[in-house]
């Protein structure tokens, strides 16, 4: 089983061919690479500001949309969602409540 999540690169690179401009085919990027790129971008734009609780910030930024998509995918079946995520159903409910998804 391949656990490396691939996501499309949303960059809109234009390619010029014989006087016509076309959009290049999007490339796939691993979820890991996307997170790394986002974190590097975040730190690059801090401009010397002190920050704390980065771990919790990143976790909530990733966890909330992940839960939304999984719940949609499972048609809001919490048992299936918990199994898919490898969580106890009670833990899933707690997380759904935390993000206002329940």
N, CA and C of each residue as an Amber inpcrd file, in Angstrom:
protein
   306
   0.8540000  -1.1740000   0.0000000   0.0000000   0.0000000   0.0000000
   0.9000000   1.2370000   0.0000000   0.5920000   2.1860000  -0.8420000
   1.3760000   3.4100000  -0.9400000   0.7540000   4.4700000  -0.0520000
   1.4770000   4.8910000   0.9880000   0.9590000   5.8980000   1.9020000
   1.4090000   7.2960000   1.5420000   2.1770000   7.4440000   0.4550000
   2.6350000   8.7760000   0.0660000   1.5160000   9.4720000  -0.6900000
   0.9570000  10.4880000  -0.0640000  -0.1490000  11.2150000  -0.6750000
   0.3840000  12.1800000  -1.7250000  -0.1850000  12.1290000  -2.9020000
   0.2050000  13.0490000  -3.9650000  -0.8970000  14.0650000  -4.1650000
  -0.5000000  15.3020000  -4.2970000  -1.4510000  16.3610000  -4.5460000
  -0.9980000  17.1230000  -5.7730000  -1.9310000  17.6630000  -6.5490000
  -1.5230000  18.4070000  -7.7340000  -0.8570000  19.7150000  -7.3470000
   0.1650000  20.0710000  -8.0900000   0.8160000  21.3690000  -7.9300000
  -0.0900000  22.3790000  -8.6180000  -0.5920000  23.3590000  -7.8800000
  -1.5600000  24.3000000  -8.4330000  -0.9190000  25.4620000  -9.1600000
   0.3950000  25.4160000  -9.3130000   1.0680000  26.4760000 -10.0600000
   0.5980000  26.4760000 -11.4980000   0.3720000  27.6500000 -12.0500000
  -0.1140000  27.7330000 -13.4190000   1.0090000  28.1940000 -14.3310000
   1.9200000  27.2600000 -14.6430000   3.0160000  27.5720000 -15.5340000
   2.4930000  27.6340000 -16.9570000   2.8960000  28.6670000 -17.6640000
   2.4840000  28.8070000 -19.0440000   3.6120000  28.3740000 -19.9510000
   3.2640000  27.6880000 -21.0180000   4.2320000  27.2230000 -21.9900000
   3.8810000  27.8480000 -23.3140000   4.8750000  28.4360000 -23.9570000
   4.6530000  29.0610000 -25.2500000   5.1090000  28.1040000 -26.3370000
   4.1870000  27.7570000 -27.2330000   4.5200000  26.8470000 -28.3290000
   4.0420000  27.4420000 -29.6350000   4.9880000  27.8250000 -30.4750000
   4.6360000  28.3310000 -31.8030000   3.6790000  29.5070000 -31.7900000
   3.8810000  30.4570000 -30.8950000   3.0300000  31.6430000 -30.8570000
   1.7820000  31.4870000 -30.0150000   1.4870000  30.2750000 -29.5670000
   0.3230000  30.0550000 -28.7180000   0.7800000  29.7790000 -27.2960000
   0.0430000  30.3270000 -26.3440000   0.3670000  30.0920000 -24.9320000
  -0.6130000  29.0810000 -24.3820000  -0.0630000  28.0210000 -23.7700000
  -0.8940000  26.9840000 -23.1800000  -0.4500000  26.7800000 -21.7410000
  -1.3720000  26.3240000 -20.9180000  -1.0240000  25.9870000 -19.5430000
  -0.3480000  24.6360000 -19.5300000   0.7520000  24.5520000 -18.7950000
   1.4510000  23.2790000 -18.6500000   0.6150000  22.3460000 -17.7890000
   0.7800000  21.0570000 -18.0050000   0.0740000  20.0750000 -17.1940000
   0.5550000  20.1880000 -15.7540000  -0.3740000  20.1960000 -14.7810000
   0.0460000  20.2810000 -13.3740000   0.8600000  19.0590000 -12.9920000
   1.8800000  19.2740000 -12.1680000   2.7010000  18.1850000 -11.6760000
   2.1900000  17.7840000 -10.3010000   2.4640000  16.5360000  -9.9250000
   2.0350000  16.0880000  -8.6080000   3.1440000  16.3150000  -7.6010000
   2.7330000  16.6370000  -6.3890000   3.6410000  16.9230000  -5.2980000
   3.1760000  16.1050000  -4.1020000   4.1100000  15.5380000  -3.3560000
   3.6980000  14.7560000  -2.1950000   3.1670000  15.6950000  -1.1140000
   2.3060000  15.1660000  -0.2710000   1.7750000  15.9400000   0.8460000
   2.9110000  16.4140000   1.7280000   3.8850000  15.5660000   1.9380000
   5.0530000  15.9190000   2.7380000   5.7810000  17.1280000   2.1470000
   5.9910000  17.0950000   0.8310000   6.6630000  18.2120000   0.1610000
   5.8400000  19.4970000   0.2560000   4.5160000  19.3660000   0.1500000
   3.6490000  20.5390000   0.2490000   3.7350000  21.1660000   1.6360000
   3.7610000  20.3250000   2.6730000   3.8760000  20.8310000   4.0470000
   5.2350000  21.4950000   4.2330000   6.2780000  20.8510000   3.7320000
   7.6220000  21.4250000   3.8470000   7.6930000  22.7830000   3.1570000
   7.1350000  22.8620000   1.9800000   7.1320000  24.1240000   1.2300000
   6.3330000  25.1960000   1.9750000   5.1840000  24.8300000   2.5230000
   4.3600000  25.7830000   3.2590000   5.0760000  26.2780000   4.5180000
   5.7560000  25.3640000   5.2200000   6.4770000  25.7580000   6.4320000
   7.6380000  26.6930000   6.1020000   8.3740000  26.3700000   5.0470000
   9.4770000  27.2380000   4.6400000   8.9560000  28.6210000   4.2610000
   7.8430000  28.6490000   3.5640000   7.2230000  29.9170000   3.1760000
   6.7770000  30.6970000   4.4170000   6.1920000  30.0110000   5.3840000
   5.7440000  30.6430000   6.6280000   6.9150000  31.3060000   7.3420000
   8.0090000  30.5470000   7.5250000   9.1690000  31.0920000   8.2370000
   9.8550000  32.2150000   7.4490000   9.8400000  32.0920000   6.1430000
  10.4430000  33.1290000   5.2990000   9.7200000  34.4660000   5.4510000
   8.4160000  34.4220000   5.7020000   7.6130000  35.6430000   5.7840000
   7.4030000  36.1540000   7.2140000   8.0650000  35.5550000   8.1870000
   7.9260000  36.0130000   9.5750000   8.5720000  37.3780000   9.7890000
   9.5830000  37.6740000   9.0310000  10.2540000  38.9650000   9.1170000
  10.7370000  39.2490000  10.5410000  11.3220000  38.2420000  11.1740000
  11.9060000  38.4300000  12.4990000  10.9440000  38.3670000  13.6650000
   9.6590000  38.1980000  13.4150000   8.6810000  38.1320000  14.5050000
   8.8660000  36.8350000  15.2870000   8.6990000  36.9270000  16.6060000
   8.7350000  35.7340000  17.4490000   7.3910000  35.0230000  17.3660000
   7.4420000  33.7260000  17.2540000   6.2140000  32.9260000  17.2420000
   6.3610000  31.7830000  18.2340000   5.2410000  31.2900000  18.7070000
   5.2110000  30.1280000  19.5880000   4.0750000  29.2230000  19.1360000
   4.0430000  28.0470000  19.6510000   2.9610000  27.0800000  19.3900000
   2.7940000  26.7470000  17.9120000   3.9090000  26.7060000  17.1900000
   3.8570000  26.3970000  15.7610000   3.3090000  24.9890000  15.5360000
   3.6840000  24.0570000  16.3860000   3.2190000  22.6830000  16.2400000
   1.6900000  22.6150000  16.2580000   1.0740000  23.2310000  17.2660000
  -0.3860000  23.2210000  17.3620000  -1.0340000  23.9390000  16.1880000
  -0.4220000  25.0380000  15.7320000  -0.9580000  25.7750000  14.5920000
  -0.9590000  24.8960000  13.3380000   0.1690000  24.2500000  13.0830000
   0.2850000  23.4150000  11.8880000  -0.6590000  22.2280000  11.9810000
  -0.7010000  21.6020000  13.1370000  -1.5770000  20.4520000  13.3160000
  -3.0370000  20.8150000  13.0530000  -3.4870000  21.9380000  13.5770000
  -4.8830000  22.3290000  13.3570000  -5.1390000  22.7270000  11.9070000
  -4.1360000  23.3110000  11.2550000  -4.2940000  23.6940000   9.8470000
  -4.4030000  22.4660000   8.9460000  -3.7840000  21.3810000   9.3460000
  -3.8260000  20.1560000   8.5430000  -4.9800000  19.2610000   8.9700000
  -5.1870000  19.1530000  10.2780000  -6.1680000  18.2100000  10.8090000
  -7.6080000  18.5800000  10.4470000  -7.9570000  19.8430000  10.5590000
  -9.3390000  20.2500000  10.3010000  -9.7810000  19.9360000   8.8620000
  -9.0280000  20.3690000   7.8410000  -9.4760000  20.0420000   6.4860000
  -9.4080000  18.5460000   6.1810000  -8.4340000  17.8460000   6.8010000
  -8.3510000  16.3980000   6.6060000  -9.6280000  15.7310000   7.1250000
 -10.0580000  16.1440000   8.3170000 -11.2790000  15.5680000   8.8930000
 -12.4960000  15.9000000   8.0390000 -12.5670000  17.1270000   7.5390000
 -13.6910000  17.5110000   6.6710000 -13.7680000  16.6170000   5.4460000
 -12.6310000  16.4120000   4.8020000 -12.6020000  15.6090000   3.5750000
 -12.9180000  14.1490000   3.8720000 -12.3570000  13.6200000   4.9450000
 -12.6210000  12.2230000   5.3020000 -14.0960000  12.0290000   5.6310000
 -14.6870000  12.9570000   6.3620000 -16.1110000  12.8320000   6.6920000
 -16.9700000  12.8980000   5.4310000 -16.6000000  13.7530000   4.5220000
 -17.3300000  13.8370000   3.2510000 -17.1650000  12.5290000   2.4750000
 -15.9350000  12.0180000   2.4200000 -15.6390000  10.7790000   1.6990000
 -16.4360000   9.6030000   2.2540000 -16.5900000   9.5560000   3.5760000
 -17.3150000   8.4530000   4.2170000 -18.8000000   8.7630000   4.3830000
 -19.2470000   9.8500000   3.7870000 -20.6500000  10.2970000   3.8980000
 -21.0630000  10.4410000   5.3500000 -20.1330000  11.0090000   6.1460000
 -20.3340000  11.3230000   7.5540000 -20.5590000  10.1000000   8.4270000
 -20.0900000   8.9520000   7.9580000 -20.1480000   7.7310000   8.7480000
 -18.9240000   7.7320000   9.6650000 -19.1550000   7.9990000  10.9360000
 -18.0520000   8.1440000  11.8880000 -17.2880000   6.8430000  12.1040000
 -17.9660000   5.7340000  12.0600000 -17.2880000   4.4520000  12.2370000
 -16.3170000   4.2070000  11.0930000 -16.7890000   4.4130000   9.8620000
 -15.9110000   4.2410000   8.6960000 -14.7770000   5.2500000   8.7150000
 -15.0700000   6.5000000   9.0810000 -14.0440000   7.5440000   9.1260000
 -12.9770000   7.1990000  10.1530000 -13.4030000   6.7290000  11.3190000
 -12.4500000   6.3590000  12.3650000 -11.5630000   5.2110000  11.8990000
 -12.1460000   4.2190000  11.2380000 -11.3650000   3.1020000  10.7200000
 -10.3740000   3.5760000   9.6630000 -10.8410000   4.4210000   8.7560000
  -9.9880000   4.9410000   7.6970000  -8.7960000   5.7020000   8.2770000
  -9.0380000   6.4840000   9.3240000  -7.9850000   7.2960000   9.9400000
  -7.1380000   6.5130000  10.9390000  -7.6100000   5.3470000  11.3420000
  -6.8830000   4.5720000  12.3470000  -7.0550000   5.1390000  13.7410000
  -8.2340000   5.7250000  13.9840000  -8.5440000   6.3300000  15.2770000
  -9.6750000   5.5720000  15.9530000  -9.7450000   5.6960000  17.2490000
 -10.9030000   5.2480000  18.0070000 -12.0540000   6.1860000  17.6530000
 -13.2730000   5.6700000  17.5800000 -14.4120000   6.5100000  17.2130000
 -14.6140000   7.6510000  18.2010000 -14.3670000   7.4190000  19.4730000
 -14.4850000   8.4710000  20.4850000 -13.4720000   9.5850000  20.2580000
 -12.2610000   9.2020000  19.8760000 -11.2290000  10.1990000  19.5740000
 -11.6300000  11.0260000  18.3620000 -12.1790000  10.3510000  17.3640000
 -12.6430000  11.0720000  16.1780000 -13.7270000  12.0790000  16.5580000
 -14.6930000  11.6640000  17.3620000 -15.7650000  12.5780000  17.7730000
 -15.2040000  13.7880000  18.5220000 -14.2290000  13.5610000  19.3720000
 -13.6030000  14.6530000  20.1210000 -12.9440000  15.6490000  19.1610000
 -12.2570000  15.1330000  18.1590000 -11.5910000  15.9990000  17.1740000
 -12.6250000  16.7450000  16.3260000 -13.6890000  16.0650000  15.9520000
 -14.7350000  16.7170000  15.1560000 -15.3710000  17.8640000  15.9450000
 -15.5980000  17.6480000  17.2300000 -16.1450000  18.6950000  18.0800000
 -15.1820000  19.8610000  18.1950000 -13.9000000  19.5830000  18.3510000
 -12.8750000  20.6170000  18.4990000 -12.8980000  21.5850000  17.3120000
 -13.1440000  21.0500000  16.1190000 -13.1200000  21.8900000  14.9230000
 -14.5100000  22.3010000  14.4580000 -15.5130000  22.0450000  15.2830000
 -16.8730000  22.4610000  14.9450000 -17.4560000  21.6850000  13.7680000
 -17.0540000  20.4460000  13.6360000 -17.5140000  19.6200000  12.5170000
 -18.5800000  18.6220000  12.9320000 -19.0250000  18.7180000  14.1790000
 -20.0330000  17.7820000  14.6760000 -21.2230000  18.5380000  15.2190000
